[in-house]
């Protein structure tokens, strides 16, 4: 399955951000991607943390969700987009979903956002084949920890990781780290983009995933188990 981690440099104007996202989604589709992941805050990087609350939508309706649904239909993609409804509120329910790729293979996909990356117990509970991490790491924390944490989550869970990031200088003065990447279950970086808007493409190999899990059956050797999250 080919996937795309989309890197953006979102600003404070909603329509400009949606236009940027649409161009990247189109590019991902034309390259043959089946799943595309937008970064955290893809629709707005406001002047203040509370600016995005003005764009908050009820679940299942609203122009941003309609944009995502229309793009998914138009480009034939599974599209994952983060649209936060509050400034900082902890989640309480791990979320995963399953998709069938074009070959008919069924993948379990675990969802997370940015700061979640620092909590390995969440990813263990997701019990996924592919872990998604849309994010907007600052330059300082990203330089120190971003790649290390992503590769650790891939290795610990013997899973693919697709991390889509904000990457550049934003019109609110914030600088984000970028380095969107896709990592394989052995911790190898398959594809990466340093900064600026763009599409990071990688092919996920189901046979390779199974080979790694058989070669290193750490998931079977765990002494402490938690039930998987519900899709």
Short mmCIF file of C-alpha atoms in Angstrom, two decimals:
data_model
loop_
_atom_site.label_atom_id
_atom_site.label_comp_id
_atom_site.label_asym_id
_atom_site.label_seq_id
_atom_site.Cartn_x
_atom_site.Cartn_y
_atom_site.Cartn_z
CA UNK A 1 0.00 0.00 0.00
CA UNK A 2 1.37 3.38 -0.94
CA UNK A 3 0.79 6.14 1.60
CA UNK A 4 1.52 9.86 1.73
CA UNK A 5 2.50 12.00 4.72
CA UNK A 6 1.71 15.58 3.74
CA UNK A 7 3.87 18.40 5.07
CA UNK A 8 2.46 21.93 5.21
CA UNK A 9 3.30 25.42 6.41
CA UNK A 10 -0.19 26.52 7.41
CA UNK A 11 -1.02 30.14 8.10
CA UNK A 12 -3.81 32.19 9.62
CA UNK A 13 -6.11 32.15 6.57
CA UNK A 14 -8.41 29.14 6.34
CA UNK A 15 -8.98 29.17 2.58
CA UNK A 16 -5.28 29.47 1.77
CA UNK A 17 -4.60 26.47 4.00
CA UNK A 18 -7.35 24.41 2.37
CA UNK A 19 -5.99 25.32 -1.06
CA UNK A 20 -2.53 24.16 0.01
CA UNK A 21 -3.95 20.94 1.42
CA UNK A 22 -5.95 20.25 -1.75
CA UNK A 23 -2.91 20.68 -3.97
CA UNK A 24 -0.96 18.21 -1.84
CA UNK A 25 -3.82 15.71 -1.77
CA UNK A 26 -4.05 15.90 -5.55
CA UNK A 27 -0.31 15.33 -5.83
CA UNK A 28 -0.52 12.32 -3.50
CA UNK A 29 -3.36 10.83 -5.53
CA UNK A 30 -1.53 11.32 -8.82
CA UNK A 31 1.48 9.51 -7.31
CA UNK A 32 -0.70 6.49 -6.53
CA UNK A 33 -1.22 6.93 -2.78
CA UNK A 34 -4.18 5.18 -1.16
CA UNK A 35 -3.96 6.94 2.22
CA UNK A 36 -2.93 10.56 2.84
CA UNK A 37 -2.29 12.10 6.26
CA UNK A 38 -2.47 15.86 6.80
CA UNK A 39 -0.48 17.52 9.60
CA UNK A 40 -1.86 18.87 12.85
CA UNK A 41 -3.42 22.33 12.43
CA UNK A 42 -3.58 21.83 8.65
CA UNK A 43 -6.58 24.18 8.49
CA UNK A 44 -5.22 26.98 10.70
CA UNK A 45 -2.11 28.17 12.51
CA UNK A 46 -3.65 31.25 14.09
CA UNK A 47 -2.15 34.29 15.75
CA UNK A 48 -3.44 32.98 19.09
CA UNK A 49 -4.01 29.45 20.38
CA UNK A 50 -7.72 30.16 20.71
CA UNK A 51 -8.19 31.27 17.08
CA UNK A 52 -8.97 27.74 15.96
CA UNK A 53 -11.95 27.58 18.31
CA UNK A 54 -13.80 29.93 15.95
CA UNK A 55 -13.54 27.18 13.31
CA UNK A 56 -14.63 24.33 15.58
CA UNK A 57 -17.29 22.12 13.99
CA UNK A 58 -19.81 19.67 15.31
CA UNK A 59 -18.90 16.07 14.58
CA UNK A 60 -20.05 15.12 11.09
CA UNK A 61 -20.77 18.57 9.66
CA UNK A 62 -19.06 21.81 8.74
CA UNK A 63 -17.00 23.24 5.86
CA UNK A 64 -13.67 21.73 6.94
CA UNK A 65 -15.10 18.23 7.30
CA UNK A 66 -16.95 18.70 4.01
CA UNK A 67 -13.67 19.69 2.38
CA UNK A 68 -11.99 16.51 3.64
CA UNK A 69 -14.87 14.31 2.50
CA UNK A 70 -14.99 15.93 -0.93
CA UNK A 71 -11.24 15.59 -1.40
CA UNK A 72 -11.38 11.92 -0.40
CA UNK A 73 -14.08 11.28 -3.00
CA UNK A 74 -12.45 13.37 -5.72
CA UNK A 75 -9.01 11.84 -5.38
CA UNK A 76 -9.97 8.32 -4.32
CA UNK A 77 -8.04 8.55 -1.04
CA UNK A 78 -8.42 7.69 2.58
CA UNK A 79 -7.77 11.12 4.13
CA UNK A 80 -6.83 11.73 7.76
CA UNK A 81 -7.08 15.33 8.95
CA UNK A 82 -6.82 16.71 12.50
CA UNK A 83 -9.44 19.34 13.40
CA UNK A 84 -9.16 20.12 17.11
CA UNK A 85 -12.25 21.43 18.86
CA UNK A 86 -10.49 22.68 22.00
CA UNK A 87 -7.15 24.22 22.84
CA UNK A 88 -5.74 21.57 25.16
CA UNK A 89 -8.00 18.74 26.28
CA UNK A 90 -6.70 15.25 27.00
CA UNK A 91 -8.26 12.42 25.08
CA UNK A 92 -9.59 9.39 26.91
CA UNK A 93 -10.28 6.81 24.20
CA UNK A 94 -7.59 5.39 21.91
CA UNK A 95 -8.90 5.18 18.35
CA UNK A 96 -8.00 2.88 15.47
CA UNK A 97 -9.72 1.93 12.25
CA UNK A 98 -9.29 -0.74 9.61
CA UNK A 99 -8.98 -0.33 5.86
CA UNK A 100 -8.64 -2.68 2.94
CA UNK A 101 -5.96 -1.64 0.49
CA UNK A 102 -6.32 -2.08 -3.25
CA UNK A 103 -4.85 -5.56 -3.07
CA UNK A 104 -7.48 -6.59 -0.51
CA UNK A 105 -5.09 -6.67 2.45
CA UNK A 106 -6.66 -5.41 5.68
CA UNK A 107 -4.60 -2.97 7.77
CA UNK A 108 -5.25 -1.78 11.32
CA UNK A 109 -4.44 1.92 11.53
CA UNK A 110 -3.85 3.64 14.88
CA UNK A 111 -4.52 7.35 15.35
CA UNK A 112 -2.59 9.83 17.49
CA UNK A 113 -1.73 13.54 17.51
CA UNK A 114 1.59 15.29 18.18
CA UNK A 115 2.16 15.24 21.98
CA UNK A 116 0.75 11.70 22.12
CA UNK A 117 4.08 10.62 20.68
CA UNK A 118 5.64 10.89 24.14
CA UNK A 119 3.36 8.23 25.64
CA UNK A 120 4.36 4.75 24.42
CA UNK A 121 1.56 3.03 26.32
CA UNK A 122 -1.00 4.60 23.96
CA UNK A 123 0.66 3.08 20.90
CA UNK A 124 0.91 -0.31 22.54
CA UNK A 125 -2.80 -0.25 23.24
CA UNK A 126 -3.61 0.66 19.63
CA UNK A 127 -2.13 -2.68 18.47
CA UNK A 128 -1.86 -1.34 14.92
CA UNK A 129 -0.01 -2.23 11.75
CA UNK A 130 0.33 1.43 10.83
CA UNK A 131 0.58 4.31 13.32
CA UNK A 132 -0.31 7.84 12.18
CA UNK A 133 1.22 10.91 13.85
CA UNK A 134 0.02 14.28 12.50
CA UNK A 135 2.00 16.92 14.38
CA UNK A 136 3.28 20.47 14.67
CA UNK A 137 6.45 20.04 16.73
CA UNK A 138 8.32 23.25 17.51
CA UNK A 139 11.78 23.59 16.04
CA UNK A 140 13.53 23.07 19.37
CA UNK A 141 11.70 19.97 20.57
CA UNK A 142 11.59 18.57 17.06
CA UNK A 143 15.33 18.86 16.59
CA UNK A 144 15.93 17.08 19.89
CA UNK A 145 13.25 14.39 19.97
CA UNK A 146 11.08 14.04 16.83
CA UNK A 147 12.88 11.35 14.87
CA UNK A 148 14.04 9.49 17.99
CA UNK A 149 10.48 9.18 19.30
CA UNK A 150 9.02 8.18 15.94
CA UNK A 151 11.60 5.46 15.36
CA UNK A 152 11.13 4.21 18.92
CA UNK A 153 7.37 3.88 18.44
CA UNK A 154 7.93 1.94 15.21
CA UNK A 155 10.44 -0.44 16.80
CA UNK A 156 8.46 -0.98 20.02
CA UNK A 157 5.29 -1.84 18.15
CA UNK A 158 6.88 -3.51 15.12
CA UNK A 159 4.67 -1.27 13.01
CA UNK A 160 4.93 1.26 10.22
CA UNK A 161 4.76 4.92 11.31
CA UNK A 162 3.63 7.80 9.09
CA UNK A 163 4.32 11.23 10.58
CA UNK A 164 2.96 14.32 8.81
CA UNK A 165 4.27 17.60 10.17
CA UNK A 166 4.10 21.33 9.91
CA UNK A 167 7.49 22.41 8.63
CA UNK A 168 8.62 25.99 8.31
CA UNK A 169 8.15 29.61 9.36
CA UNK A 170 4.51 30.53 9.94
CA UNK A 171 2.94 33.96 9.65
CA UNK A 172 2.23 33.94 13.40
CA UNK A 173 5.98 33.84 14.07
CA UNK A 174 6.12 30.18 15.04
CA UNK A 175 8.78 27.93 13.53
CA UNK A 176 7.95 24.24 13.23
CA UNK A 177 10.44 21.42 12.77
CA UNK A 178 9.06 19.57 9.75
CA UNK A 179 10.87 16.34 8.88
CA UNK A 180 7.71 14.49 7.87
CA UNK A 181 8.63 10.85 7.40
CA UNK A 182 7.52 7.25 7.01
CA UNK A 183 9.32 4.60 9.08
CA UNK A 184 9.27 0.82 8.69
CA UNK A 185 8.76 -1.72 11.52
CA UNK A 186 12.54 -2.14 11.91
CA UNK A 187 12.99 1.57 12.57
CA UNK A 188 14.34 2.49 9.13
CA UNK A 189 13.28 5.83 7.64
CA UNK A 190 11.80 5.01 4.24
CA UNK A 191 11.12 8.58 3.08
CA UNK A 192 11.48 12.05 4.55
CA UNK A 193 11.08 15.77 3.80
CA UNK A 194 13.07 18.35 5.72
CA UNK A 195 10.98 21.51 5.43
CA UNK A 196 8.40 23.30 3.34
CA UNK A 197 5.17 21.96 1.84
CA UNK A 198 5.41 18.62 0.08
CA UNK A 199 4.39 14.99 -0.16
CA UNK A 200 6.35 12.16 1.47
CA UNK A 201 5.54 8.88 -0.28
CA UNK A 202 6.34 5.34 0.78
CA UNK A 203 5.22 1.81 -0.05
CA UNK A 204 4.13 -0.32 2.90
CA UNK A 205 4.90 -4.01 2.47
CA UNK A 206 2.57 -6.38 4.34
CA UNK A 207 4.94 -9.31 3.84
CA UNK A 208 7.81 -7.28 5.30
CA UNK A 209 5.68 -6.40 8.33
CA UNK A 210 4.93 -10.06 8.99
CA UNK A 211 8.56 -11.05 8.44
CA UNK A 212 9.78 -8.57 11.04
CA UNK A 213 7.18 -9.70 13.56
CA UNK A 214 8.18 -13.32 13.10
CA UNK A 215 11.89 -12.52 13.19
CA UNK A 216 11.50 -10.57 16.44
CA UNK A 217 8.34 -11.78 18.21
CA UNK A 218 8.52 -9.19 20.98
CA UNK A 219 4.79 -8.49 20.82
CA UNK A 220 4.16 -12.11 21.79
CA UNK A 221 6.65 -11.97 24.66
CA UNK A 222 5.01 -9.15 26.61
CA UNK A 223 4.32 -9.94 30.26
CA UNK A 224 1.75 -7.19 30.81
CA UNK A 225 -1.20 -6.96 28.45
CA UNK A 226 -3.89 -4.36 27.89
CA UNK A 227 -6.99 -4.92 25.77
CA UNK A 228 -6.90 -3.38 22.30
CA UNK A 229 -8.80 -0.17 21.69
CA UNK A 230 -12.09 -0.29 19.85
CA UNK A 231 -12.30 0.85 16.22
#
